PDB file of C-alpha atoms and ligand atoms in Angstrom:
ATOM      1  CA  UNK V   7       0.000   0.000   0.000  1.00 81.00           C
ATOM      2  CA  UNK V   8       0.977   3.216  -1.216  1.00 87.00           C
ATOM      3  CA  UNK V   9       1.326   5.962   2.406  1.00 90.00           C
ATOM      4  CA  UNK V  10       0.792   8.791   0.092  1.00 91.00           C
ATOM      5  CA  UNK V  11      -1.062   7.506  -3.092  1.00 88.00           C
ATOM      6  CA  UNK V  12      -4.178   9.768  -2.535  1.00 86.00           C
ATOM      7  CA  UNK V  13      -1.765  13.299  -2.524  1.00 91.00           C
ATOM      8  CA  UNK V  14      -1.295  15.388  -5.565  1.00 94.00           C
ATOM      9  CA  UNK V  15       1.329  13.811  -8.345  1.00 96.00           C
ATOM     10  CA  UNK V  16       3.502  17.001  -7.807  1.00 97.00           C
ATOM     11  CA  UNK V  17       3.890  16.283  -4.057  1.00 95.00           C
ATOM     12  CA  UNK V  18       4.677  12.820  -4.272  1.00 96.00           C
ATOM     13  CA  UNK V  19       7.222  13.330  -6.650  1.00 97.00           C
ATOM     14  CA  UNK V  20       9.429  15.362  -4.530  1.00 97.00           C
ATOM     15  CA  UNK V  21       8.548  12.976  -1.796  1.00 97.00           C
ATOM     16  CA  UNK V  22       9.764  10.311  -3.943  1.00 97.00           C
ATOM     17  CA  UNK V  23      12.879  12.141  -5.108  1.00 97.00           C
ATOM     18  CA  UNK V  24      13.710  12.487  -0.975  1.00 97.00           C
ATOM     19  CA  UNK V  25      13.278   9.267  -0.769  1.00 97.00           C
ATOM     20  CA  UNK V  26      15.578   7.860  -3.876  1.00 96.00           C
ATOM     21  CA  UNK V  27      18.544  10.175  -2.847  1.00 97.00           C
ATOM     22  CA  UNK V  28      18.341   9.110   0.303  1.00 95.00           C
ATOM     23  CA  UNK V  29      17.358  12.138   1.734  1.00 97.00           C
ATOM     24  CA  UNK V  30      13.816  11.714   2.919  1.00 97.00           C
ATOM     25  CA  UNK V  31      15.159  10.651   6.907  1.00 97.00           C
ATOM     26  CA  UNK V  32      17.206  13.318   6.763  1.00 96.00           C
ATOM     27  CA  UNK V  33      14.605  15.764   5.740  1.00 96.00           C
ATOM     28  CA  UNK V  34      12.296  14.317   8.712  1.00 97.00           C
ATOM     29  CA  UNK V  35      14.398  14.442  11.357  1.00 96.00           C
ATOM     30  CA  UNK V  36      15.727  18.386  10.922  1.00 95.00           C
ATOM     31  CA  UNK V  37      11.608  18.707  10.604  1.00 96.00           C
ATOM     32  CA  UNK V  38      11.095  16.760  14.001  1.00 96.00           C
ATOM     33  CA  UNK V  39      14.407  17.540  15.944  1.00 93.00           C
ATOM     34  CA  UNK V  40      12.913  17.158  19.683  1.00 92.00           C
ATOM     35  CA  UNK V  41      13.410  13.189  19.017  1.00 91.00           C
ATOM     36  CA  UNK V  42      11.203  10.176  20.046  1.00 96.00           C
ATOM     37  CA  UNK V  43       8.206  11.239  22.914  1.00 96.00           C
ATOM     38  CA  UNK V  44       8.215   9.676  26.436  1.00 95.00           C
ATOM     39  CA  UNK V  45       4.566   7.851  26.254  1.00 97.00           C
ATOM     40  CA  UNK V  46       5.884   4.315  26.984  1.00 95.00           C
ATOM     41  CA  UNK V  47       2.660   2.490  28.385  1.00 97.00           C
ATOM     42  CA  UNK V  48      -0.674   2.211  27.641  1.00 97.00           C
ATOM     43  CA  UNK V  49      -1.273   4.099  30.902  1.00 97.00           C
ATOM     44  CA  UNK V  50       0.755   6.633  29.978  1.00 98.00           C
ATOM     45  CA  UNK V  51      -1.107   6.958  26.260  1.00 98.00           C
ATOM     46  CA  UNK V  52      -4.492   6.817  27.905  1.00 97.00           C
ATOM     47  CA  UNK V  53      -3.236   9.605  30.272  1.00 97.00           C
ATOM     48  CA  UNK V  54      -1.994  11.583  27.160  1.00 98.00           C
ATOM     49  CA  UNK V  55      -5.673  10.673  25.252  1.00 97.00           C
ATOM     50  CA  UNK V  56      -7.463  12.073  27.751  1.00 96.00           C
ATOM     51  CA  UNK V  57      -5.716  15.266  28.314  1.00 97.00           C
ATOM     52  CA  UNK V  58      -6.104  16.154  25.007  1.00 97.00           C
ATOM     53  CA  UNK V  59     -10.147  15.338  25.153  1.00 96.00           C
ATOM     54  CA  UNK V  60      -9.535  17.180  27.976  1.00 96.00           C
ATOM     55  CA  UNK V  61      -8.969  20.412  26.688  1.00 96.00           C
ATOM     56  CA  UNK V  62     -10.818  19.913  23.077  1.00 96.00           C
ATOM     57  CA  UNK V  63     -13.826  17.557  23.700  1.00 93.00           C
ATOM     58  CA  UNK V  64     -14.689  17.547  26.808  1.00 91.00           C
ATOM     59  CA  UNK V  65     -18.257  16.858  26.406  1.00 89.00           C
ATOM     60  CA  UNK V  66     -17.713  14.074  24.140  1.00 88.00           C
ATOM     61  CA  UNK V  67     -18.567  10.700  25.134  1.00 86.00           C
ATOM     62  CA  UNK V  68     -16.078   9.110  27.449  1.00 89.00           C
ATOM     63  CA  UNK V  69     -13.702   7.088  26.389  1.00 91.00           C
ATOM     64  CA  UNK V  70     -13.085   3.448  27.904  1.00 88.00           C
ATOM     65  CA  UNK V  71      -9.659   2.136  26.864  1.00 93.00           C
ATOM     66  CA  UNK V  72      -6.558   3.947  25.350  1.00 95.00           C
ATOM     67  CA  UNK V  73      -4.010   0.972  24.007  1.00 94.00           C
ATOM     68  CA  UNK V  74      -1.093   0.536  21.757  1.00 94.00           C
ATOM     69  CA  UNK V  75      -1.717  -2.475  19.350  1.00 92.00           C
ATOM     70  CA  UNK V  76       1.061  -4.375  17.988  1.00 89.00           C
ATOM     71  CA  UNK V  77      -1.018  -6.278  15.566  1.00 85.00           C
ATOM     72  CA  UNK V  78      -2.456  -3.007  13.943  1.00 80.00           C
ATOM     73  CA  UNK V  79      -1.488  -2.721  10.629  1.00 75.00           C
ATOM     74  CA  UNK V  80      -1.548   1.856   9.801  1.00 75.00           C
ATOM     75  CA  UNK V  81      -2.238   1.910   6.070  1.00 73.00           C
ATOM     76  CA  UNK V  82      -4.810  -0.988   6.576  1.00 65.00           C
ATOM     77  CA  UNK V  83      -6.426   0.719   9.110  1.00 63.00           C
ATOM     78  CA  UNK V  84      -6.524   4.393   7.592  1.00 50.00           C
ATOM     79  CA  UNK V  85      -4.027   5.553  10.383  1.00 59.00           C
ATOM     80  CA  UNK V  86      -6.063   4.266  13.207  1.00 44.00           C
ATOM     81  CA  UNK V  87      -8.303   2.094  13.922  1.00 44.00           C
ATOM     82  CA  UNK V  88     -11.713   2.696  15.651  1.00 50.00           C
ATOM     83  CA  UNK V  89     -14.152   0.340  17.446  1.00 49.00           C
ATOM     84  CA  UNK V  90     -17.274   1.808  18.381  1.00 48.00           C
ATOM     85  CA  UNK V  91     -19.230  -0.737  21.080  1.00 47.00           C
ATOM     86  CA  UNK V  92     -22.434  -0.676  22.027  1.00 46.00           C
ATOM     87  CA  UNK V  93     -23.510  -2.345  25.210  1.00 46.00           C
ATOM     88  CA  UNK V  94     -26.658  -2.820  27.153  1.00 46.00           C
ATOM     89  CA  UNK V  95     -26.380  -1.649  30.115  1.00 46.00           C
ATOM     90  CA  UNK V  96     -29.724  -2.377  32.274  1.00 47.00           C
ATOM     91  CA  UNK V  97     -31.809  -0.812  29.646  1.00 44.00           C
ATOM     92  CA  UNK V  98     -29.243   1.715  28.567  1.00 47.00           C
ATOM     93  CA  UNK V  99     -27.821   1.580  25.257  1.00 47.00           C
ATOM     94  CA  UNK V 100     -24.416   3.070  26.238  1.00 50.00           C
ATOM     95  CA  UNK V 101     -22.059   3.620  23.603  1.00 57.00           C
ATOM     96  CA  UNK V 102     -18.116   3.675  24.558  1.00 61.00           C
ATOM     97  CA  UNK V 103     -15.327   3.908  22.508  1.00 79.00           C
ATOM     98  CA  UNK V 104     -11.939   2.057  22.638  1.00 87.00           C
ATOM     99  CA  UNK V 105      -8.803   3.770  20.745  1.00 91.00           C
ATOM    100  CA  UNK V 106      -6.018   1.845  19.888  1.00 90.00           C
ATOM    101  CA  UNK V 107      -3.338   3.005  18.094  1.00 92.00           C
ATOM    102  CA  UNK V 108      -0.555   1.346  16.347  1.00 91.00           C
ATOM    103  CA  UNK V 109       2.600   0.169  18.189  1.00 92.00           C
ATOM    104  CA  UNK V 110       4.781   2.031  15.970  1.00 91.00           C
ATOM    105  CA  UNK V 111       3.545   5.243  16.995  1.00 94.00           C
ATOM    106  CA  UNK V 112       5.308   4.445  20.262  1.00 95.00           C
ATOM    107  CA  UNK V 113       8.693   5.259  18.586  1.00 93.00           C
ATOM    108  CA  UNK V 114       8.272   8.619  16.845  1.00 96.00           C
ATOM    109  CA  UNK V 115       8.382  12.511  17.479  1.00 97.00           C
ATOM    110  CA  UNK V 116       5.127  14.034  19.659  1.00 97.00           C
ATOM    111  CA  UNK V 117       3.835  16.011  16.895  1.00 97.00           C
ATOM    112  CA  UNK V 118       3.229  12.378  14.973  1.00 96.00           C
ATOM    113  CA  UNK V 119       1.810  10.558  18.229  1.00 97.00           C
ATOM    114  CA  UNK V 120      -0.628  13.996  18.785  1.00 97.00           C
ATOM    115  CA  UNK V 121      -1.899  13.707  15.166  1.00 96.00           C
ATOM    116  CA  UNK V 122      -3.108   9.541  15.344  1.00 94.00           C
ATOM    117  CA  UNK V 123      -4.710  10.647  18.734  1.00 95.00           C
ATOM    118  CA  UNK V 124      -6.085  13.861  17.541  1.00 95.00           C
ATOM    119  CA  UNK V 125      -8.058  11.495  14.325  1.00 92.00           C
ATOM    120  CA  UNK V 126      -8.830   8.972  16.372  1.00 91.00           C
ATOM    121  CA  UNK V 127     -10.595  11.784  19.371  1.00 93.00           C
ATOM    122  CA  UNK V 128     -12.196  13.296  16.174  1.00 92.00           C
ATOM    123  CA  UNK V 129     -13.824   9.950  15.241  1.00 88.00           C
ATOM    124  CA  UNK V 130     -15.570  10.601  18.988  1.00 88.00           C
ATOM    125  CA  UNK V 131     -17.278  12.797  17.306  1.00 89.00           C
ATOM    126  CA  UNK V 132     -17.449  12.510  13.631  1.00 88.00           C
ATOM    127  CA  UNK V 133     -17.489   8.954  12.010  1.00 83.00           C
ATOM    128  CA  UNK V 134     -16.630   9.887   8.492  1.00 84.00           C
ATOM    129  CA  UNK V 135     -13.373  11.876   7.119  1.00 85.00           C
ATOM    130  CA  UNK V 136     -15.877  14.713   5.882  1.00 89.00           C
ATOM    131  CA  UNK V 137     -15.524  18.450   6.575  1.00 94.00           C
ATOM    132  CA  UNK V 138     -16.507  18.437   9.881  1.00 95.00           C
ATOM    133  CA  UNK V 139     -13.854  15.860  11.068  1.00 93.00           C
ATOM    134  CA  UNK V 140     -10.882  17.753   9.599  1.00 94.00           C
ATOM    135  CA  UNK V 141     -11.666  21.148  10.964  1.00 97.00           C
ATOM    136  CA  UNK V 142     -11.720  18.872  14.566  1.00 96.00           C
ATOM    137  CA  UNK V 143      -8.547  17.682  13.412  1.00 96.00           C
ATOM    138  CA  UNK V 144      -7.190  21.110  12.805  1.00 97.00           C
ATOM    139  CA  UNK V 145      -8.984  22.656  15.819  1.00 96.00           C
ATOM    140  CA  UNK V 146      -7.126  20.307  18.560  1.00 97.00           C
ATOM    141  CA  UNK V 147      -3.649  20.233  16.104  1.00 97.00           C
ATOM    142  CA  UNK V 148      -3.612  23.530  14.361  1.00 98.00           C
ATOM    143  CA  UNK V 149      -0.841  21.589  11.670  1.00 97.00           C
ATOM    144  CA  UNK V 150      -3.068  18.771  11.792  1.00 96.00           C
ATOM    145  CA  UNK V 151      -2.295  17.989   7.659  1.00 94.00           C
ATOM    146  CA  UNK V 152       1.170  18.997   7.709  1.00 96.00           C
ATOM    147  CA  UNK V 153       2.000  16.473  10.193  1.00 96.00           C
ATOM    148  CA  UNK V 154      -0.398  13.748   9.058  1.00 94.00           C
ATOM    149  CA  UNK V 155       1.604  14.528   5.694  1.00 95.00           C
ATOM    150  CA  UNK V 156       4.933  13.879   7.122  1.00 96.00           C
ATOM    151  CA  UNK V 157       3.377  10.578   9.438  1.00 95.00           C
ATOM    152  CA  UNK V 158       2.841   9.461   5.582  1.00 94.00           C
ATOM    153  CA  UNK V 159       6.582   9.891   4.240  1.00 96.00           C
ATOM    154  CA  UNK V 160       7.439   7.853   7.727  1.00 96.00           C
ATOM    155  CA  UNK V 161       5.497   5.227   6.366  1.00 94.00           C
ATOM    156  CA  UNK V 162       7.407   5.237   3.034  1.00 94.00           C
ATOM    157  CA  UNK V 163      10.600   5.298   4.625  1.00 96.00           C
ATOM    158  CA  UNK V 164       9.552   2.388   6.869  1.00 94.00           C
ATOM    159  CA  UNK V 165       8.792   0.477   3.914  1.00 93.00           C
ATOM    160  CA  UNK V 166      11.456   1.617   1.987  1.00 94.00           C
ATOM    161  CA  UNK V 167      14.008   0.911   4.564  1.00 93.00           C
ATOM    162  CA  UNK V 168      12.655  -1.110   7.217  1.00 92.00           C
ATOM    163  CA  UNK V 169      13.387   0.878  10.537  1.00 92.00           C
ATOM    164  CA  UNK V 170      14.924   5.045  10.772  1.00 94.00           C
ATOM    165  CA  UNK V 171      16.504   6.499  13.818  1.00 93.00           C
ATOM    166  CA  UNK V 172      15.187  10.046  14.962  1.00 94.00           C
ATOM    167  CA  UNK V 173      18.393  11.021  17.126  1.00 84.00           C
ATOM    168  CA  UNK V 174      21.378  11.067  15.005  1.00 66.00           C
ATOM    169  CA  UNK V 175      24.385   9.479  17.107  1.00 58.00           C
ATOM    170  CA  UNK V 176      26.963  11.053  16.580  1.00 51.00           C
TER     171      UNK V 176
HETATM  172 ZN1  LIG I 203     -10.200   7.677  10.571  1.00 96.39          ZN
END
């Protein structure tokens, strides 16, 4: 699967070029310098998740379980994957909402972890990728398509060349 197949021929072009000079890691990490975040657990993402509904949705419906996912494939998944579960509860139809995001998300800059949890808080509110769901996007992470942009050349990088570093080493 192509990360950036839907973006205009122009773009991925010079994404492409990056990428065939060897440039493209390069070109990410001067983008991203502040290196790989510190949410390590899946208490420490749900902690992270919630702060942001926090301050953006707070009346939104709460939300049950915040997980990385190993198994997750990104592409597959359209960035994130989201489970909506209805259960009865006494005669309640209650509707809560799991978000798990991908386990490679654990080993990136913030501004890439912000922008899966951002989409997949937006889907809290809007189920389709219409209108309305980008300007959430871009309401809780002003840069929202920037970043989502550059979570996409990660991708092709990852395929390209199996694993990248963020800090150089010297
Ligand atoms: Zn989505």
């Amino acid at each position: 699967m192509n990360p950036i197949g839907a973006y205009p021929p122009e773009l991925q072009a010079q994404a492409l070029q990056l990428l065939e000079a060897g440039q493209l890691a390069d070109w990410l990490r001067r983008r991203f310098p502040g290196g790989v975040h510190g949410v390590r657990t899946d208490g420490a993402l749900y902690d992270y998740v919630q702060a942001l509904k926090n301050a953006h949705l707070r009346n939104a419906p709460p939300i049950q379980k915040v997980a990385y996912d190993s198994k997750m494939r990104v592409l597959e998944h359209a960035l994130g994957m989201h489970t909506r579960q209805s259960r009865i509860q006494g005669s309640k139809l209650k509707a809560k909402r799991d978000i798990r995001i991908a386990s490679l998300f654990r080993e990136v800059p913030e501004p890439f972890l912000r922008m899966i949890a951002v989409h997949e808080l937006a889907h809290v509110r809007e189920r389709e990728h219409d209108k309305a769901f980008y300007a959430l996007c871009c309401h809780m992470q002003p840069d929202y398509h920037q970043v989502e942009w550059s979570v996409r050349l990660y991708l092709l990088e990852l395929q390209r060349h199996g694993t990248m570093e963020w800090t150089t080493t010297g």
